[in-house]
Coordinates of C-alpha atoms and ligand atoms in Angstrom, one line a residue:
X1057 CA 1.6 -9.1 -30.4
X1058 CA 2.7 -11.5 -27.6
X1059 CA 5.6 -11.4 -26.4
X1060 CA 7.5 -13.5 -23.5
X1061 CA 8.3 -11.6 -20.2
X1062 CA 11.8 -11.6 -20.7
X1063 CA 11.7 -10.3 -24.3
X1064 CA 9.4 -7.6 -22.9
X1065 CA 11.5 -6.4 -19.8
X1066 CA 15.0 -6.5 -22.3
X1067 CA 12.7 -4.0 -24.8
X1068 CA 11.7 -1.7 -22.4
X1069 CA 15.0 -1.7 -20.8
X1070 CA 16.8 -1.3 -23.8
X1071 CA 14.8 1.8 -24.8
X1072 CA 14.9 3.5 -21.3
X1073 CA 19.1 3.0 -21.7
X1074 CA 19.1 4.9 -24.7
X1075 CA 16.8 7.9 -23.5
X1076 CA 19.5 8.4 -20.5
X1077 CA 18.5 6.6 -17.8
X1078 CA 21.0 4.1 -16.0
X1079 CA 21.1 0.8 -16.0
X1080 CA 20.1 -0.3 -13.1
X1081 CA 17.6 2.0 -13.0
X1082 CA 16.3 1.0 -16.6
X1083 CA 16.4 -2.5 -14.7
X1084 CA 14.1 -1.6 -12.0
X1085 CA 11.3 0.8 -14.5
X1086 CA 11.3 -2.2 -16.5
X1087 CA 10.6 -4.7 -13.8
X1088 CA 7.6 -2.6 -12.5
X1089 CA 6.4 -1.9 -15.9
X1090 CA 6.6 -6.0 -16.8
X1091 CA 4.8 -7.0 -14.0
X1092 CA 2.0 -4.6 -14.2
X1093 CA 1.6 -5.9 -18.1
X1094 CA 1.9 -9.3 -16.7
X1095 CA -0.9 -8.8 -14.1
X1096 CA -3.2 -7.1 -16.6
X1097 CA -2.8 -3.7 -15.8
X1098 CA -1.8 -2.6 -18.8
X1099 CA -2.7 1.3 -18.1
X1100 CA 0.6 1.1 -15.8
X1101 CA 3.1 -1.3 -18.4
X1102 CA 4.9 -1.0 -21.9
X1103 CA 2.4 1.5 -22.9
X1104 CA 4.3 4.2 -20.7
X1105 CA 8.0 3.4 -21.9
X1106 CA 7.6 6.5 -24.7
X1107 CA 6.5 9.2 -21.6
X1108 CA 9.1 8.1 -19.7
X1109 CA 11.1 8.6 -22.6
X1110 CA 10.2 12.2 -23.4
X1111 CA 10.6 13.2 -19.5
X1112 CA 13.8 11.8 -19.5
X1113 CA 14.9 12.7 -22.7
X1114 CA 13.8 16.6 -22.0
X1115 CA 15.4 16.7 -18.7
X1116 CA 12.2 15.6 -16.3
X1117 CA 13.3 12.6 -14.9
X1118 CA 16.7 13.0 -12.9
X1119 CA 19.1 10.5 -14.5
X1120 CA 22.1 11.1 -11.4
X1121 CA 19.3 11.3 -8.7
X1122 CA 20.8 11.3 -5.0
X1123 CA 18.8 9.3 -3.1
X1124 CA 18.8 9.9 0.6
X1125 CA 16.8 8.0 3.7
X1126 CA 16.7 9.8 6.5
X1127 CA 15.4 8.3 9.7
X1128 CA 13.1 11.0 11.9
X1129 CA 12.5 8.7 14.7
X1130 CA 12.1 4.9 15.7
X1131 CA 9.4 4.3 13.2
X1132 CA 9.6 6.8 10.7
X1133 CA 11.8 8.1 7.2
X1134 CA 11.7 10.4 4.7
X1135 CA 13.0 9.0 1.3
X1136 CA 14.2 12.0 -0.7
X1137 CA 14.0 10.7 -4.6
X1138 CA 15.7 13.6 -6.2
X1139 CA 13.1 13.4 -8.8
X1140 CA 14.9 10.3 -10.3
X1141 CA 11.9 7.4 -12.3
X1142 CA 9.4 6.6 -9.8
X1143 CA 9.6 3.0 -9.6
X1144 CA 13.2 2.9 -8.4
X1145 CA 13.0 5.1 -5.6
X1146 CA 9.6 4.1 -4.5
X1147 CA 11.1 0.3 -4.4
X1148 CA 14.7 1.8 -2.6
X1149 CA 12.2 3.4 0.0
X1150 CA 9.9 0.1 0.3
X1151 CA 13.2 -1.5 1.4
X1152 CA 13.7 0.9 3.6
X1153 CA 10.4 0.7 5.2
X1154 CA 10.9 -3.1 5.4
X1155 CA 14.3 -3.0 7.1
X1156 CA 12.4 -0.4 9.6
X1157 CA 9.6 -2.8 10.9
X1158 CA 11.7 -5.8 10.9
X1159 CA 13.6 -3.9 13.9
X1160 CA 10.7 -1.8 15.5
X1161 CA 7.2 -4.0 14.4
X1162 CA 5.9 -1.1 12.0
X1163 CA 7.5 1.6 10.0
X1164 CA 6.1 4.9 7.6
X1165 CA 8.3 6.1 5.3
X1166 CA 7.4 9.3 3.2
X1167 CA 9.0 9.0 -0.3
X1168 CA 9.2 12.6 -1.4
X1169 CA 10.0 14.0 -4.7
X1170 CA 9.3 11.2 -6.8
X1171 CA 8.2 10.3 -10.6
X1172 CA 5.3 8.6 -12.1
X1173 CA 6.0 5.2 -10.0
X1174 CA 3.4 2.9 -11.9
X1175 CA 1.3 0.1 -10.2
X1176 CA 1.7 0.1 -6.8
X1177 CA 1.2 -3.6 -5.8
X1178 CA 4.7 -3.4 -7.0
X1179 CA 5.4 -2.2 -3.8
X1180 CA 3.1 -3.6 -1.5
X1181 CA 4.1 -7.2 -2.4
X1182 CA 7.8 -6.5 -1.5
X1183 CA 6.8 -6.5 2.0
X1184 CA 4.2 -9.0 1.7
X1185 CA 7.3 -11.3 0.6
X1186 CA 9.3 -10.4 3.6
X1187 CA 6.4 -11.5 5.6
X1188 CA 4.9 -8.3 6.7
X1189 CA 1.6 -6.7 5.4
X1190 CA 2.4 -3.6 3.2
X1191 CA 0.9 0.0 2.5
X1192 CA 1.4 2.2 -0.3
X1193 CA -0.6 5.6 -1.1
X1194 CA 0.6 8.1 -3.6
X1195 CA -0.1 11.3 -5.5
X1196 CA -1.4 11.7 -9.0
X1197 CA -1.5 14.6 -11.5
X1198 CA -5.5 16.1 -10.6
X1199 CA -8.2 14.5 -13.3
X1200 CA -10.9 13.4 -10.1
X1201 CA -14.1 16.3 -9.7
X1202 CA -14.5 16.3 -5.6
X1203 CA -17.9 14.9 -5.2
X1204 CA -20.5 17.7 -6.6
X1205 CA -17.5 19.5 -7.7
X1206 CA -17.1 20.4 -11.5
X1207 CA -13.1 21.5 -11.6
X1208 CA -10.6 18.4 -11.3
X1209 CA -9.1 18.3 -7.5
X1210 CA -7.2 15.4 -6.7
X1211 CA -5.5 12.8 -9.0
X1212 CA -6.8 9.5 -9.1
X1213 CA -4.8 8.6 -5.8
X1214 CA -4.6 5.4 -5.9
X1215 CA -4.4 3.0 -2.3
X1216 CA -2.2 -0.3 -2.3
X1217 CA -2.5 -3.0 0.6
X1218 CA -1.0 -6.7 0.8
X1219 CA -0.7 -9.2 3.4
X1220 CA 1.1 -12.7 3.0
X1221 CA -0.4 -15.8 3.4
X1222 CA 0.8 -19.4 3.7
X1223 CA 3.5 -20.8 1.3
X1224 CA 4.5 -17.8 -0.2
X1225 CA 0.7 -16.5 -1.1
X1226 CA -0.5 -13.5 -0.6
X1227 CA -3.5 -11.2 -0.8
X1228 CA -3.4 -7.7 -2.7
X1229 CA -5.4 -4.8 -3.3
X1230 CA -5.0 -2.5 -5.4
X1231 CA -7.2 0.2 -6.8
X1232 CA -7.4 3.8 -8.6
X1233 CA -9.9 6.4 -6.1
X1234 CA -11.8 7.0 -9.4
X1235 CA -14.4 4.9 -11.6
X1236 CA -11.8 4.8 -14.3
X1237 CA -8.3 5.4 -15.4
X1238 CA -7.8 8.5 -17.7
X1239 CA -6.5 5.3 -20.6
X1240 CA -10.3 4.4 -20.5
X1241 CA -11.6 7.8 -21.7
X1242 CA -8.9 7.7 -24.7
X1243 CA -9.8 3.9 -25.2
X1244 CA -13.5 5.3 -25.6
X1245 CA -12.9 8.6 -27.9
X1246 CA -10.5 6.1 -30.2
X1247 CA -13.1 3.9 -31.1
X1248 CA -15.4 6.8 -31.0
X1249 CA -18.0 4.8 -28.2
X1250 CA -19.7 6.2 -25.7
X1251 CA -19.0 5.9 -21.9
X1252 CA -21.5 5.0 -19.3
X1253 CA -22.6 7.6 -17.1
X1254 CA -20.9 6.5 -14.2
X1255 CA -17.2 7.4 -15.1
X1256 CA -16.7 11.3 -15.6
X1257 CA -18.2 14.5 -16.3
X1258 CA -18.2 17.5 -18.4
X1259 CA -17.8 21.2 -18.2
X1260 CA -20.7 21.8 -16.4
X1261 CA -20.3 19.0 -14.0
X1262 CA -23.0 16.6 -15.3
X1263 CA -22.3 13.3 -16.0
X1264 CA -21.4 12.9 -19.4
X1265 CA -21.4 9.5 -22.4
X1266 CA -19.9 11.2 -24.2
X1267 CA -15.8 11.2 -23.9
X1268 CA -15.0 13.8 -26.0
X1269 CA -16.8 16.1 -23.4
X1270 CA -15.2 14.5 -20.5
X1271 CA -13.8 17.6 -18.3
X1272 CA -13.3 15.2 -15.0
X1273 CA -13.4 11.8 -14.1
X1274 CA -15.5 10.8 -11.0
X1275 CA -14.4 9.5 -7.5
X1276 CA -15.4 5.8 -6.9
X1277 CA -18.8 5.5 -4.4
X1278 CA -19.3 9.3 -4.6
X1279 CA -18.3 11.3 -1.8
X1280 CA -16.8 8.1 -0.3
X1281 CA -14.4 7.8 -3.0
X1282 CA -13.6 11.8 -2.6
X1283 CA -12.9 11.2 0.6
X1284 CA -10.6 8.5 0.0
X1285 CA -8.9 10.4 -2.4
X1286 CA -8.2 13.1 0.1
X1287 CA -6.9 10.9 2.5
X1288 CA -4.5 9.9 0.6
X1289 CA -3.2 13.6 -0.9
X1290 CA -2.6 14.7 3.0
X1291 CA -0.9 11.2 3.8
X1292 CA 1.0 11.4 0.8
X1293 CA 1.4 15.4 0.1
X1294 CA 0.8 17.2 2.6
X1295 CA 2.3 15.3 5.3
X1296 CA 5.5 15.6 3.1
X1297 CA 5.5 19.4 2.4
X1298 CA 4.6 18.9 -1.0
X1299 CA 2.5 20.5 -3.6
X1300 CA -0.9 19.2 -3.4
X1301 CA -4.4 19.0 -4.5
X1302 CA -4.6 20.5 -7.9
X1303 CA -1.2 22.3 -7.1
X1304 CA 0.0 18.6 -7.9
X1305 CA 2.0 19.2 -11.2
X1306 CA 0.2 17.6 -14.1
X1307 CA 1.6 14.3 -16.0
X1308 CA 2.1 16.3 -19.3
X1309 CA 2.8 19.3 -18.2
X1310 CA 6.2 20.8 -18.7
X1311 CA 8.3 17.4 -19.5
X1312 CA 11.9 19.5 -18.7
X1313 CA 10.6 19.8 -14.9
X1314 CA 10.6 17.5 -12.1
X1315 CA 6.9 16.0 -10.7
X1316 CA 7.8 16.4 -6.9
X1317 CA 5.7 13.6 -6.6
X1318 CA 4.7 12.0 -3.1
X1319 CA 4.0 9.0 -2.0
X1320 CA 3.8 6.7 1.9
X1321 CA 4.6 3.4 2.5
X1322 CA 3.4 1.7 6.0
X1323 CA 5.0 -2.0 6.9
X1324 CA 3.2 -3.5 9.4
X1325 CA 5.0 -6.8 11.1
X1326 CA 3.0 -9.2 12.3
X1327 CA 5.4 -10.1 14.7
X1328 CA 4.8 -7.3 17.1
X1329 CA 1.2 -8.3 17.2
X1330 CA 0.0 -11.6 16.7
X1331 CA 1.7 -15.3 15.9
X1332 CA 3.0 -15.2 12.3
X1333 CA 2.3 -18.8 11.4
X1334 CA -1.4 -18.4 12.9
X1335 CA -1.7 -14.3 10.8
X1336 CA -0.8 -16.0 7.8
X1337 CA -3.0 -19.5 8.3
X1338 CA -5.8 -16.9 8.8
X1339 CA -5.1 -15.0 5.6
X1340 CA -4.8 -18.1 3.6
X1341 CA -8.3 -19.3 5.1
X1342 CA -10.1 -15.8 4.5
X1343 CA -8.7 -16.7 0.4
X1344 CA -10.0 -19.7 0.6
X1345 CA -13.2 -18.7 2.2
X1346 CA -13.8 -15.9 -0.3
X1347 CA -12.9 -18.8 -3.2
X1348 CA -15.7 -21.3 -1.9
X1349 CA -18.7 -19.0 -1.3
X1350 CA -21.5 -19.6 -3.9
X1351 CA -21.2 -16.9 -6.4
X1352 CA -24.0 -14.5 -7.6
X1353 CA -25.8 -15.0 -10.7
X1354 CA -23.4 -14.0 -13.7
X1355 CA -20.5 -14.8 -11.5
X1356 CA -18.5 -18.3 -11.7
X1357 CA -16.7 -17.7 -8.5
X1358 CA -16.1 -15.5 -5.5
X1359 CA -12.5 -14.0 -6.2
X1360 CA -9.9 -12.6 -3.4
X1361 CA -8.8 -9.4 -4.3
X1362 CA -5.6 -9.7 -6.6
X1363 CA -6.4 -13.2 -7.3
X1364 CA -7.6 -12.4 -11.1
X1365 CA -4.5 -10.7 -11.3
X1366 CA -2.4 -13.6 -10.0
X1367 CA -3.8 -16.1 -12.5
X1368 CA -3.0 -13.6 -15.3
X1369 CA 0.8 -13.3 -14.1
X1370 CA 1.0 -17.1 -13.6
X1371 CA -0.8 -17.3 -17.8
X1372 CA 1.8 -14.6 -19.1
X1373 CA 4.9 -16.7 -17.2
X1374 CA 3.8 -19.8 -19.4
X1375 CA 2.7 -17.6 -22.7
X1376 CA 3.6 -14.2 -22.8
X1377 CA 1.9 -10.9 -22.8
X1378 CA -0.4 -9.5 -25.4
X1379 CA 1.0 -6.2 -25.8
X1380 CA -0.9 -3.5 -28.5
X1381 CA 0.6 -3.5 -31.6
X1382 CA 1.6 0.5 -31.8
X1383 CA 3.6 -0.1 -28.6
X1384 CA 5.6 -2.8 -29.4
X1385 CA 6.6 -1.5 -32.5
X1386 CA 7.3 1.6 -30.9
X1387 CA 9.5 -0.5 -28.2
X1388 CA 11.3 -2.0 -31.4
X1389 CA 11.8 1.2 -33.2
X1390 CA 14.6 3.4 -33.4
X1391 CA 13.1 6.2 -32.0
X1392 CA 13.4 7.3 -28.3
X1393 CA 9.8 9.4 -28.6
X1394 CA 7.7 11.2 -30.8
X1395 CA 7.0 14.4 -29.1
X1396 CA 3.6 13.8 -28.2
X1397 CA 3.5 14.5 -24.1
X1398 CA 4.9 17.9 -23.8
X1399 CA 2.3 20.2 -22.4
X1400 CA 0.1 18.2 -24.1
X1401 CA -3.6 18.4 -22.2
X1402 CA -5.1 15.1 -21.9
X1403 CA -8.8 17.1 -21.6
X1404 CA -8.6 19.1 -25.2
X1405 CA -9.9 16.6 -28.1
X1406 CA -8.7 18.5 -30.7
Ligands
NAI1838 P1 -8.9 -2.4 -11.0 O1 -10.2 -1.6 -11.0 O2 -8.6 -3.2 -12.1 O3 -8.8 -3.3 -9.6 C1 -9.0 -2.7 -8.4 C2 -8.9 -3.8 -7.3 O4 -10.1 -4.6 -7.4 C3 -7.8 -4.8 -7.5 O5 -7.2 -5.1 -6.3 C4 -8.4 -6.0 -8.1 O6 -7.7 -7.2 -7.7 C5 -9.8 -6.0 -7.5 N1 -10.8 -6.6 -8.4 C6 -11.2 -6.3 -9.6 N2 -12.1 -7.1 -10.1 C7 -12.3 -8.0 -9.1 C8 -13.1 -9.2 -9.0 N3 -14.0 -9.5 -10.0 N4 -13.1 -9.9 -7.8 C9 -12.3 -9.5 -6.8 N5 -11.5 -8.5 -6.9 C10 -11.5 -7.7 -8.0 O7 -7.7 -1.3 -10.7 P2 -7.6 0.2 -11.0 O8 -8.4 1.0 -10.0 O9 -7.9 0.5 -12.5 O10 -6.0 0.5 -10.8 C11 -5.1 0.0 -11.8 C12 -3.7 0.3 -11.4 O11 -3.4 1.7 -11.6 C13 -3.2 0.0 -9.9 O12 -2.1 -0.8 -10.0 C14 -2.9 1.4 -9.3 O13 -1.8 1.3 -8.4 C15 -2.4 2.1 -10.6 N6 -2.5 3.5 -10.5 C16 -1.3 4.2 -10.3 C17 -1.3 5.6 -10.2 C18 0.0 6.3 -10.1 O14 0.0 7.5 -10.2 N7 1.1 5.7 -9.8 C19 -2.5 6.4 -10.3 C20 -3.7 5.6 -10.4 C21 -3.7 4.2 -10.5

């Protein structure tokens, strides 16, 4: 089914409103959500409204959350999000962050006690806007082996980066630590397929095709990708005082509790570096660089990173989104949510 952006972001935002959650904050999921659909992420978009849903609805996501920024020093905050949706505080504490650098050249704000906050070039593009290059890392539920390990560790920890370029453009990377999103595995059992070898592995820690034995998914580039991963759990967890590692509380575990989630945004300006004009002629010329390399064979052109995505969002402006049928009917339904999430275990196949 497609659907136009607006009629998208007025579905999900209806739906959040009747599970609990404000309006403004419906406003704001629904915003995050929408763009990630619009981008082609659709792992992070509509497809999420019915979890968010059953967290909210069973108590997990705080509907009254009292959000506090608290300045530790020139450069630095802690963004307490009182377990309120993801999106809204991570984007309250980007804001933050931004306001920070703008006065001191570079800021680090620790957003602690968070929801599921979605795609995280989100974020990372509200600084870019402002004019300042943008950093987001955060916490997911554990799914990732450690490289040569055979027991989930660390969450696929995703890393967010943009920097703005001339007239408004801007560069932005985006990326999951693992091969593959846990939505790929399902994808893969659904239509009963087999995996490549690449992506996960089973019980005993061998890399497996098949998904319904998938017991782990694997770090990107091996122990590179593990170490990534980690990286990103201290920056984000443990710098924070927050569970972490597999103490990280899963995604559909107990629905009624809150995910104490945690996640760090850096702002870098520019300014307090370099000429901004010249930084962002530089970054435009690096785009179009990349764009006007000869490509390899199978390849019509050499792409920036976020530049597929870009193209997709400009597409879904002029003709909508093609959102799966079982969601939008879902997002058109009476119902709030089915009860499928609650200590449900995304690794059982029966
Ligand atoms: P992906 O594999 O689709 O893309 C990763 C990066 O590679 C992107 O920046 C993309 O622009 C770039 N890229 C891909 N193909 C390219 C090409 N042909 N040429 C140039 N660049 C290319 O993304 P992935 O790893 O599946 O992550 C998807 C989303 O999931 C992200 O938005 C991430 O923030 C989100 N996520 C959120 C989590 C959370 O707990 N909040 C957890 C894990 C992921």
């Amino acid at each position: 089914m497609r659907v136009s952006i607006e009629r998208l972001k007025e579905l999900i935002q209806t739906k959040l409103v009747k599970a609990g959650l404000p309006i403004d904050h419906a406003d704001c999921v629904a915003d995050v959500l929408v763009f990630a659909d619009a981008r082609g992420i659709h792992s992070h978009g509509a497809i999420r409204v019915e979890y968010y849903c059953e967290r909210i609805d069973r108590g997990g996501i705080n509907t009254k959350p009292q959000f506090t920024l608290q300045k530790t020093g020139p450069c630095t905050a802690v963004f307490n999000g009182d377990n309120g949706a993801g999106q809204v505080a991570a984007k309250k504490a980007m804001e933050g962050a931004i306001s920070i650098a703008k006065e001191s050249g570079i800021a680090m704000v620790g957003v602690k006690r968070i929801s599921h906050s979605g795609a995280l070039s989100y974020f990372v593009q509200q600084a870019a806007k402002e004019g300042m290059i943008g950093i987001s890392v955060c916490q997911a539920d554990p799914m990732a082996v450690p490289f040569g390990g055979t027991e989930p560790y660390y969450g696929t920890n995703p890393i967010a980066f943009a920097a703005p370029a001339q007239n408004g453009g801007m560069i932005t990377f985006d990326m999951a630590t693992t091969v593959k999103a846990w939505g790929k595995i399902l994808d893969a059992r659904s239509k009963n397929e087999p995996i490549p070898d690449t992506w996960a592995v089973d019980h005993e820690g061998n890399p497996t095709v098949d998904p319904f034995q998938v017991h782990g998914l694997l770090p990107v580039a091996g122990a590179k990708g593990f170490g990534l991963a980690m990286m990103v759990d201290i920056l984000s967890g443990v710098l924070l005082g927050l569970p972490f590692g597999n103490r990280v509380t899963p995604l559909y575990g107990d629905l009624s509790q809150g995910r104490d989630l945690g996640q760090l945004h850096i702002v870098i300006n520019p300014s307090s570096f370099t000429d901004v004009e010249n930084f962002k002629q530089n970054i435009s010329q690096t785009m179009n660089d990349l764009n006007h390399m000869k490509p390899a064979p199978g390849f019509n052109q050499v792409h920036y990173p976020g530049q597929r995505s870009d193209l997709r969002e400009k597409e879904s402006e002029q003709n909508g989104i093609e959102i799966v049928d079982d969601v939008y009917n879902y997002l058109i339904s009476d119902m709030i949510h089915n009860n499928k999430y609650h200590n449900y275990n995304p690794f059982e196949t029966q």
